[in-house]
Coordinates of C-alpha atoms in Angstrom, one line a residue:
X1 CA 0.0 0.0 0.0
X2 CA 2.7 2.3 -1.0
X3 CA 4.6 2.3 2.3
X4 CA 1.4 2.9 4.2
X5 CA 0.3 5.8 2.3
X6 CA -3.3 3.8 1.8
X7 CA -4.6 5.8 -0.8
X8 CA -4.8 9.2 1.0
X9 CA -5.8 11.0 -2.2
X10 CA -6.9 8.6 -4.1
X11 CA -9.7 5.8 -4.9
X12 CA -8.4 2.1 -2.7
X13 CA -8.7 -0.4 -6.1
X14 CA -10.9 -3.0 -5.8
X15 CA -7.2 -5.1 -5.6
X16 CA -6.9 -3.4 -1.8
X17 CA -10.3 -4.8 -0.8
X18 CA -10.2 -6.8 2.4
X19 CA -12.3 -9.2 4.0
X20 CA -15.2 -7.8 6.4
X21 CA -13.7 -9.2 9.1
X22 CA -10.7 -8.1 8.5
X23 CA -11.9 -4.3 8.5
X24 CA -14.4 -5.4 11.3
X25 CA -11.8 -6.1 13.8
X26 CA -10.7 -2.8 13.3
X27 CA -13.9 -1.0 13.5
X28 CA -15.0 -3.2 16.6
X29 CA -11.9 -2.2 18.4
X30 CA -12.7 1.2 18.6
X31 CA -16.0 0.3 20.4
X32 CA -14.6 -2.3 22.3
X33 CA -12.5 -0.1 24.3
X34 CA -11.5 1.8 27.6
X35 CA -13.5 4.5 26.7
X36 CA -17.1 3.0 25.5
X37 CA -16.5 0.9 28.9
X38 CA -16.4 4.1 30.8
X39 CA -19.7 5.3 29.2
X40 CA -21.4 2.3 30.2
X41 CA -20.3 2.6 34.0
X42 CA -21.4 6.4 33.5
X43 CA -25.3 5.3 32.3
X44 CA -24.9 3.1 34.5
X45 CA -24.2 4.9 37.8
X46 CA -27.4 6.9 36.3
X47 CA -29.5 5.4 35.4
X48 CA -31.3 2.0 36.2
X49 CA -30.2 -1.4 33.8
X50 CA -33.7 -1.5 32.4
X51 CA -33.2 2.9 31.0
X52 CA -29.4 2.2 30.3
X53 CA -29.8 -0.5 28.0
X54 CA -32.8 1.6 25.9
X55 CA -31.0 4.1 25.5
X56 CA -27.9 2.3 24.5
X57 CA -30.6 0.6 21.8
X58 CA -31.7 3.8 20.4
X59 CA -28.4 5.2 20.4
X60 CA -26.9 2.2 18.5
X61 CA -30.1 2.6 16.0
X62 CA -29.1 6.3 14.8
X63 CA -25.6 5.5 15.0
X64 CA -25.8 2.4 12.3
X65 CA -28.4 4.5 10.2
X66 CA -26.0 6.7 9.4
X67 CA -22.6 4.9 9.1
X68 CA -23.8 2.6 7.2
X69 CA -25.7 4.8 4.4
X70 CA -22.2 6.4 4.6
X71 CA -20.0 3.9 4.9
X72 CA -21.7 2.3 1.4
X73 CA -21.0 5.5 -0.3
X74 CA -17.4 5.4 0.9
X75 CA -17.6 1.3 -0.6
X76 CA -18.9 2.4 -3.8
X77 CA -16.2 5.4 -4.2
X78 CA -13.6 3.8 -2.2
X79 CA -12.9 7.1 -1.0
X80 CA -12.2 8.5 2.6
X81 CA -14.8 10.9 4.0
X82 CA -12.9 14.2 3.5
X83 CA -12.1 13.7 0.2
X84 CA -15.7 11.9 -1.1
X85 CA -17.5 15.0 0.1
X86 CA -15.8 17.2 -2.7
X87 CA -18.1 14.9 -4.9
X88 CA -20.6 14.3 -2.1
X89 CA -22.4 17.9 -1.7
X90 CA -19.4 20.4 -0.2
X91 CA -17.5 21.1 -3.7
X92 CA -13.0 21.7 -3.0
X93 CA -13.4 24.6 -0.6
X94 CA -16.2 22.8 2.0
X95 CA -14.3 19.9 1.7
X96 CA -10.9 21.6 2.5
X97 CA -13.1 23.1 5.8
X98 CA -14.0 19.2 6.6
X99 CA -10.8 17.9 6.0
X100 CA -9.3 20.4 8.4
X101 CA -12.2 20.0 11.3
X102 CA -12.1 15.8 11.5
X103 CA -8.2 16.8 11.8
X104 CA -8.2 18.8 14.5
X105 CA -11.3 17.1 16.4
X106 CA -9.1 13.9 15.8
X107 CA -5.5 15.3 17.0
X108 CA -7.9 16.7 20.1
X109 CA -9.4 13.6 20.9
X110 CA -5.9 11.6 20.6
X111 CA -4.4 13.8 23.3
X112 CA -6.8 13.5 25.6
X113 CA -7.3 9.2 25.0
X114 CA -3.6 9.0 25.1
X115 CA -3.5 10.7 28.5
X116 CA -6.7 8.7 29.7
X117 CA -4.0 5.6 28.1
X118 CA -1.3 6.6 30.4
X119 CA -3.2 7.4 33.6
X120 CA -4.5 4.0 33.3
X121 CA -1.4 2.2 32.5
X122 CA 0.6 3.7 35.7
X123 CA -2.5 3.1 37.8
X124 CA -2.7 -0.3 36.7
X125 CA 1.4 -0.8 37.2
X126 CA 1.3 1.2 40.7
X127 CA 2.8 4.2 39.8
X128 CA 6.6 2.6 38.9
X129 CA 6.6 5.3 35.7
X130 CA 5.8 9.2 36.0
X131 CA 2.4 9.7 34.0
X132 CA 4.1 12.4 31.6
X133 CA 6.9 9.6 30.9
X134 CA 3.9 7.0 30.2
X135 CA 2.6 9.6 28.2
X136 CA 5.4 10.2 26.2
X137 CA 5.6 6.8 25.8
X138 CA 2.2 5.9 24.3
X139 CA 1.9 8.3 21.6
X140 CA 4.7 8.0 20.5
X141 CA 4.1 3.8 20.2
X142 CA 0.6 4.3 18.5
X143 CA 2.1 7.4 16.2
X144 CA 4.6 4.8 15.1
X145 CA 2.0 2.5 14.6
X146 CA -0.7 4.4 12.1
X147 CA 2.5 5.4 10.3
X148 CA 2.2 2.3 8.6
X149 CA -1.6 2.6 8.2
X150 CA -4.2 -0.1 7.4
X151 CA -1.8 -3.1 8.1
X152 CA -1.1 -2.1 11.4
X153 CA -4.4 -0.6 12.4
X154 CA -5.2 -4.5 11.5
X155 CA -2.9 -6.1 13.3
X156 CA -3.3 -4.2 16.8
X157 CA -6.9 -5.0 16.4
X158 CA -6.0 -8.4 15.9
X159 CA -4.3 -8.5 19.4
X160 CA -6.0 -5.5 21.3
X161 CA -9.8 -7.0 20.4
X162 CA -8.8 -10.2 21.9
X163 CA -7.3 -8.9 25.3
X164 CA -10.5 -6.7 25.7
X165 CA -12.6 -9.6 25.3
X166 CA -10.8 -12.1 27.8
X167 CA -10.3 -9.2 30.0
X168 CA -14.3 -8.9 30.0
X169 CA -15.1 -12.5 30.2
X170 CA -13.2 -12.6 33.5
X171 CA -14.6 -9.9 34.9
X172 CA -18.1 -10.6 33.9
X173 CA -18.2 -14.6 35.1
X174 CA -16.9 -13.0 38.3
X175 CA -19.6 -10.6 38.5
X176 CA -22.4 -13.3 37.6
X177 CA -20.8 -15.5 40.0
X178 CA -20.1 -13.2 43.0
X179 CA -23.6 -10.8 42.4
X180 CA -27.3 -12.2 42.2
X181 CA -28.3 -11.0 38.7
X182 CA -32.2 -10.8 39.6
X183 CA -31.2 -8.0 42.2
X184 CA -28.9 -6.0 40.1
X185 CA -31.8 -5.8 37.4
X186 CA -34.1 -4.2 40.3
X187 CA -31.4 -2.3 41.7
X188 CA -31.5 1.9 42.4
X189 CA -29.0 3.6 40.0
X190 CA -26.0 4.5 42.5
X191 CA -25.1 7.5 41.5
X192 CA -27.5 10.9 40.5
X193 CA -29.9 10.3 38.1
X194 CA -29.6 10.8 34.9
X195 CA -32.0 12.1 31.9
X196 CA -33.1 10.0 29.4
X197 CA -32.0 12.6 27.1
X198 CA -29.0 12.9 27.8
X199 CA -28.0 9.0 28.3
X200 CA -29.5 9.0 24.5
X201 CA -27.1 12.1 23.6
X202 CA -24.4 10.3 25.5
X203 CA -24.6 7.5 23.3
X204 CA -25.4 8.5 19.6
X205 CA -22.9 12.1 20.4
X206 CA -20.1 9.7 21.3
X207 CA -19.7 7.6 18.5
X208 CA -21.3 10.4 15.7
X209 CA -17.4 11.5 14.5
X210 CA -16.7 7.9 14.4
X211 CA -20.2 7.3 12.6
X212 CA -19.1 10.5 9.7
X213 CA -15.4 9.0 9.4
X214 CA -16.9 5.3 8.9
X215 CA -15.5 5.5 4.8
X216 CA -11.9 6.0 5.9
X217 CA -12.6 2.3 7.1
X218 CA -15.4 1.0 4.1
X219 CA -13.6 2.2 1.1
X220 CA -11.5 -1.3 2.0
X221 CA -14.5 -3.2 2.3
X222 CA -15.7 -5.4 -1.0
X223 CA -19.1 -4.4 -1.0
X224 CA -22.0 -3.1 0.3
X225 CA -22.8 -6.3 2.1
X226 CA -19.9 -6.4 3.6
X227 CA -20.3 -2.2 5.0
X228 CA -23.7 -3.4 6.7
X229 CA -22.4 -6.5 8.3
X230 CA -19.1 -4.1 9.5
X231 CA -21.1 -1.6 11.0
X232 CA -24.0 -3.4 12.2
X233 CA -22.1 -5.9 14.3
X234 CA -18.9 -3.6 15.5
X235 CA -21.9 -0.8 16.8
X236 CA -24.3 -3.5 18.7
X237 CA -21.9 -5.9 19.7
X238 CA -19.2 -2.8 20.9
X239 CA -21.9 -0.4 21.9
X240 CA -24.7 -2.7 23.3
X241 CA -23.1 -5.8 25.0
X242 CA -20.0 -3.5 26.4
X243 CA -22.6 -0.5 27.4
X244 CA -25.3 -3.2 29.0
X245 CA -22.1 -5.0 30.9
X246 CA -20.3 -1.6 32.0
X247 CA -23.9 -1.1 33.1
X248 CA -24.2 -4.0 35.2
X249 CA -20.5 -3.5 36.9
X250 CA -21.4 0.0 38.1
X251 CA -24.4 -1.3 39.8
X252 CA -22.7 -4.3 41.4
X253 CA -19.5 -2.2 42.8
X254 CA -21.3 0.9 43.5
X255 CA -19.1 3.2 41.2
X256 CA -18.8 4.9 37.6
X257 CA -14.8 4.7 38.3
X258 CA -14.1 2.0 35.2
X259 CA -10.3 0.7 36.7
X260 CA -12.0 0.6 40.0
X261 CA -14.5 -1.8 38.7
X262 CA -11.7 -4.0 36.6
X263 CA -9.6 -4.1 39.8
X264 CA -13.0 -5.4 42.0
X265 CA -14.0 -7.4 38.9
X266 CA -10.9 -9.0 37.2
X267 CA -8.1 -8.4 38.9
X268 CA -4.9 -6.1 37.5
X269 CA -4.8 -8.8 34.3
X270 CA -8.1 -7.4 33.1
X271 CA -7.7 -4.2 34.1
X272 CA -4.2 -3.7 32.2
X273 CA -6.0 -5.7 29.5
X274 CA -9.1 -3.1 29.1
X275 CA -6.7 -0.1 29.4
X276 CA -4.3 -1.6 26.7
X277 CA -7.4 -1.8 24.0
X278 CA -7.7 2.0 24.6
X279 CA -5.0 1.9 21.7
X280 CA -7.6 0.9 19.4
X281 CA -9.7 3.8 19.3
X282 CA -6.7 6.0 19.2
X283 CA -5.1 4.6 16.8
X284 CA -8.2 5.4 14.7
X285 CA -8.2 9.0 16.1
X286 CA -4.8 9.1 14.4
X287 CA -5.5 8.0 11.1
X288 CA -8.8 9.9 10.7
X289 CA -6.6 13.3 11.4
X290 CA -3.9 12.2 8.7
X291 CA -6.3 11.8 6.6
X292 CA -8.1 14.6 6.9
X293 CA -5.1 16.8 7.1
X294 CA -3.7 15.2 3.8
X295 CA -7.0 16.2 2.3
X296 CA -6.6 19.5 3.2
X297 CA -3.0 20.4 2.5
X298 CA -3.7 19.1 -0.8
X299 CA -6.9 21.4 -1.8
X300 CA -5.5 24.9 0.5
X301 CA -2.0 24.2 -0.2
X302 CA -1.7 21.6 -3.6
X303 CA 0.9 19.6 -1.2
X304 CA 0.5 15.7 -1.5
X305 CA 2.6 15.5 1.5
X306 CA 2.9 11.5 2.5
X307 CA 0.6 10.8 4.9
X308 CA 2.7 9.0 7.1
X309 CA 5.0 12.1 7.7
X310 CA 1.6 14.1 8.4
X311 CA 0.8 10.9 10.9
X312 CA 4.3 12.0 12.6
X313 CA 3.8 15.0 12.7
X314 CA 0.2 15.6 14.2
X315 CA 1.2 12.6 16.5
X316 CA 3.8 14.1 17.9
X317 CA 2.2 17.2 18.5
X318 CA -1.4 15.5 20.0
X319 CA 1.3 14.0 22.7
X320 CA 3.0 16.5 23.4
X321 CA -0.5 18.7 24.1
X322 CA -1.2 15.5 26.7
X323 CA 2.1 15.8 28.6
X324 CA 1.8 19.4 28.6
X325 CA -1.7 18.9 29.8
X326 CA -3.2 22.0 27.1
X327 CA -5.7 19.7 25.6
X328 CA -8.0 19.5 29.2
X329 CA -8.1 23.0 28.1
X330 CA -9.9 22.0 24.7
X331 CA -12.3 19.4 25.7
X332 CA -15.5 22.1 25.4
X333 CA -14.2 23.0 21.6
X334 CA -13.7 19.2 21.0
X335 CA -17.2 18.7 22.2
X336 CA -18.1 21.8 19.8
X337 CA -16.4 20.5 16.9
X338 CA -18.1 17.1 17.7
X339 CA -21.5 19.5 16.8
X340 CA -20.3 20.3 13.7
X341 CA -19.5 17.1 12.3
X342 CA -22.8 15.3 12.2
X343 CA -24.6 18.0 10.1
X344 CA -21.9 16.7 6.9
X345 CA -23.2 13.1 7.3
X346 CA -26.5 14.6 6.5
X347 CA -25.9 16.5 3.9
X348 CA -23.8 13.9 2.3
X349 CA -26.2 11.1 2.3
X350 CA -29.2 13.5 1.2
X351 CA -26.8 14.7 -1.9
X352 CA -25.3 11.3 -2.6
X353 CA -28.4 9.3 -2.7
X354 CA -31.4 11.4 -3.1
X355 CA -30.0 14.3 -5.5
X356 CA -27.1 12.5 -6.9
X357 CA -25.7 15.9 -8.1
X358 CA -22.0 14.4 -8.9
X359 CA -23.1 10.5 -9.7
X360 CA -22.7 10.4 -13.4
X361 CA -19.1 12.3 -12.7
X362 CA -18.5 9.3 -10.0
X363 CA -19.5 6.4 -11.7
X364 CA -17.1 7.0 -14.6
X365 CA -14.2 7.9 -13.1
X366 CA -14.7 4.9 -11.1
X367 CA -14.9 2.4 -14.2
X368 CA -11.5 4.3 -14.9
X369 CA -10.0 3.7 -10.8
X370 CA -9.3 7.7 -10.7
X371 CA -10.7 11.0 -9.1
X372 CA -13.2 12.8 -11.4
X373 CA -12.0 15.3 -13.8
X374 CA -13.7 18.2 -12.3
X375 CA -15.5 19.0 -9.0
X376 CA -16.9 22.0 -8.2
X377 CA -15.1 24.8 -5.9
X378 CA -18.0 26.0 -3.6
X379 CA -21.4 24.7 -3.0
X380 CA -23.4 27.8 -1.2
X381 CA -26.1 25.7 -0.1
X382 CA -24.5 23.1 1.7
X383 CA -22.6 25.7 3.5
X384 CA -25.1 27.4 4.5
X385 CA -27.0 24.7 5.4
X386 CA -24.2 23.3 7.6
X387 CA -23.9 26.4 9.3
X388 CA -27.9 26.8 10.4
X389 CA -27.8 22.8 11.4
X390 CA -24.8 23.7 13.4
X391 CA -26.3 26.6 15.0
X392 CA -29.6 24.0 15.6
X393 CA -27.1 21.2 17.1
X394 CA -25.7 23.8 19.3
X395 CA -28.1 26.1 21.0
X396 CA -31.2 23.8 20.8
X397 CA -31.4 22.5 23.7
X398 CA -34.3 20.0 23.2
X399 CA -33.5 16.5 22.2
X400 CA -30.4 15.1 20.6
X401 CA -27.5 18.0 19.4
X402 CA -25.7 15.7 17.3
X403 CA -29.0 14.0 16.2
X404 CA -30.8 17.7 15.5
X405 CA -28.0 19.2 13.9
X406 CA -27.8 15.8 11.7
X407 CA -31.2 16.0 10.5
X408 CA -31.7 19.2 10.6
X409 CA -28.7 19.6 7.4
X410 CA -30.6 16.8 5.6
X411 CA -33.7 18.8 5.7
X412 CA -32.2 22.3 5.1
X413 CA -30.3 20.9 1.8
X414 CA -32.4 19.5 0.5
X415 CA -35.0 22.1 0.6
X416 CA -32.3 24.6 -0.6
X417 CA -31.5 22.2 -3.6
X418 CA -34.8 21.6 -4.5
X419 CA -35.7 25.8 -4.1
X420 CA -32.6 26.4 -5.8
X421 CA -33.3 24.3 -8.6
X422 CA -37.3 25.6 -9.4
X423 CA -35.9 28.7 -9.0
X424 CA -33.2 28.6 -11.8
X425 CA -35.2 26.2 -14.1
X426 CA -32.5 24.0 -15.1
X427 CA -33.0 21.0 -13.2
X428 CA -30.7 19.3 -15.8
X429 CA -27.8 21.2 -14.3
X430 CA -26.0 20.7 -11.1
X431 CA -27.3 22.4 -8.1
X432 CA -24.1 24.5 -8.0
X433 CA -22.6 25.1 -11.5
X434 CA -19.3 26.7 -10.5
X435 CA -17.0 24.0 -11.5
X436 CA -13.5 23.9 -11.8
X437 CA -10.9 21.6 -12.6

């Protein structure tokens, strides 16, 4: 895959394909993780089983809706997310803008993982190493990693997965074997109680970034059977079985506190174990911001820079904002950024399937395995409409903000589109004829 380069810029030929489960280990591991563990304990210490578990369900129902209309686009295409949505509703300039914002959400998020990573790691090893030493140490060890892209994000699946699993299993036969099941089923949540709403938010806002980014993972997949089977069993069988069980372990030890619970639960095996498969995710937080940095250097700057050197880069600068402890700072602009994402899922599936705007343009360049000809440079109306569906996400505060901002850009373009296109009279032409090569 030229030296880990993975088709940054460029279509993944159908020779590149894997198997499903090959990219499902991959996609599972950044559900089955430290992280989505910690979310469970948090419903958990909330709410009561019977709540937690609904709204893990409806969560999981949104979540797959979405990365899987997506994720078959990115199949079809064989194209990442930042760069199909030049040719997916957002034209060079909006998809310069997305490029950029799935990079810096990504490097954000990698920070702070990487110092939830290290705090676990010297908790779990007693404090022998400094945490800004650990720190150091782990992103620099997954940086190295997604340097070599796809292959490797494969093969620390292949061993990260695994671990997570057994470290579960333990804990989990303990906890049906120590705890009367019946009683934790009828049990009080433990903690304050938490709105439906929000447990809901908790769950689809978590995962939405992953959800947008799901064709940086599908373009390797072989078809569109293979994208539903990928994202349908990584989301319930990451989001609902870990959820329900981090669920469960808060109510039988009393606490949202997730290494507490693996210490009580499984011992320091499983709790080194479930703090190890925090790589996976992060690993995946790293390779979504190379590519979506590549994407943009390439349409702001016309640098093709190799995307491994952009993976060193932006990895060694996401660890050094954990040691430095800057990124704690960031968290409420993450969470904003985390807004602003969902809105280009909606626009790209509404412009993709229904209004098929850049199709003909797609489907023969793709007979050909190369990038169309010609794309247009700005797309007013899905700006715009990203804007007020951001604006919706963020100050409405009924519902779902990553679910109303979502819909919300469906809605808006494809109103606009279909105004815009009555209004002109030329419903022959693209929605936005600015095009340039």
């Amino acid at each position: 895959m030229k030296g880990g380069e993975d088709f940054a810029l460029e279509r993944t030929p159908l020779e590149a394909r894997r198997p499903m489960w090959e990219v499902f280990m991959i996609r599972f591991g950044t559900v089955a993780t430290l992280s989505q563990l910690i979310l469970g304990a948090s419903l958990g210490y909330g709410l009561n089983i019977k709540d937690a578990v609904l709204a893990t369900i409806i969560g999981c129902v949104l979540l797959e809706i979405v990365s899987f209309l997506i994720g078959v686009a990115g199949c079809r295409e064989g194209l990442s997310t930042s760069v199909l949505t030049r040719w997916a509703g957002f034209g060079r300039f909006g998809s310069s803008l997305i490029g950029l914002i799935i990079a810096i959400s990504c490097i954000g998020w990698f920070g702070i993982q990487n110092s939830v990573f290290a705090e676990g790691l010297v908790r779990a090893c007693g404090g022998a190493v400094s945490l800004k030493v650990m720190m150091v140490i782990t992103g620099m060890a997954v940086t190295l990693l997604v340097v070599y892209g796809y292959k490797m994000l494969s093969w620390t699946a292949n061993i990260a997965v695994p671990g997570f699993l057994i470290a579960m299993a333990i804990a989990t036969y303990k906890l049906l074997t120590e705890y009367n099941l019946g009683d934790l089923l009828n049990t009080a949540p433990p903690g304050e109680l938490m709105p439906f709403g929000v447990a809901v938010t908790m769950i689809a806002g978590g995962f939405m970034v992953g959800a947008i980014i799901t064709p940086d993972l599908s373009r390797f997949n072989r078809n569109t059977k293979d994208v539903l089977w990928m994202t349908l069993l990584s989301l319930f069988l990451g989001e609902l079985i870990v959820n329900s069980l981090g669920v469960l372990m808060a109510h039988a030890v009393k606490s949202s506190d997730v290494v507490s619970i693996m210490l009580t639960l499984g011992g320091w095996v499983s709790a080194a174990l479930v703090i190890f498969a925090t790589i996976k995710i992060n690993d995946m937080n790293l390779y979504g911001a190379s590519l979506g940095a590549s994407n943009f250097l390439d349409i702001t700057f016309g640098l093709q820079i190799p995307r491994s050197l952009i993976t060193l880069v932006i990895g060694i600068l996401g660890t050094l904002g954990s040691v430095l402890g800057i990124l704690d700072r960031f968290v409420s602009f993450l969470v904003l950024l985390g807004v602003a994402l969902p809105p280009v899922g909606g626009i790209m599936i509404v412009d993709y399937f229904i209004l098929k705007r850049s199709r003909e343009e797609l489907d023969i360049s793709r007979a050909q395995n190369k990038l169309p000809d010609t794309v247009e440079y700005i797309n007013p109306i899905s700006l715009a409409s990203w804007v007020c569906a951001f604006l919706i996400g963020h100050f409405v505060q009924w519902g779902i903000p990553a679910v109303n901002s979502l819909f919300a850009a469906a809605i808006l373009y494809w109103l606009g589109s279909i105004i815009f296109a009555s209004s002109s009279k030329k419903e022959d032409q693209p929605v936005v004829g600015n095009i340039a090569s």
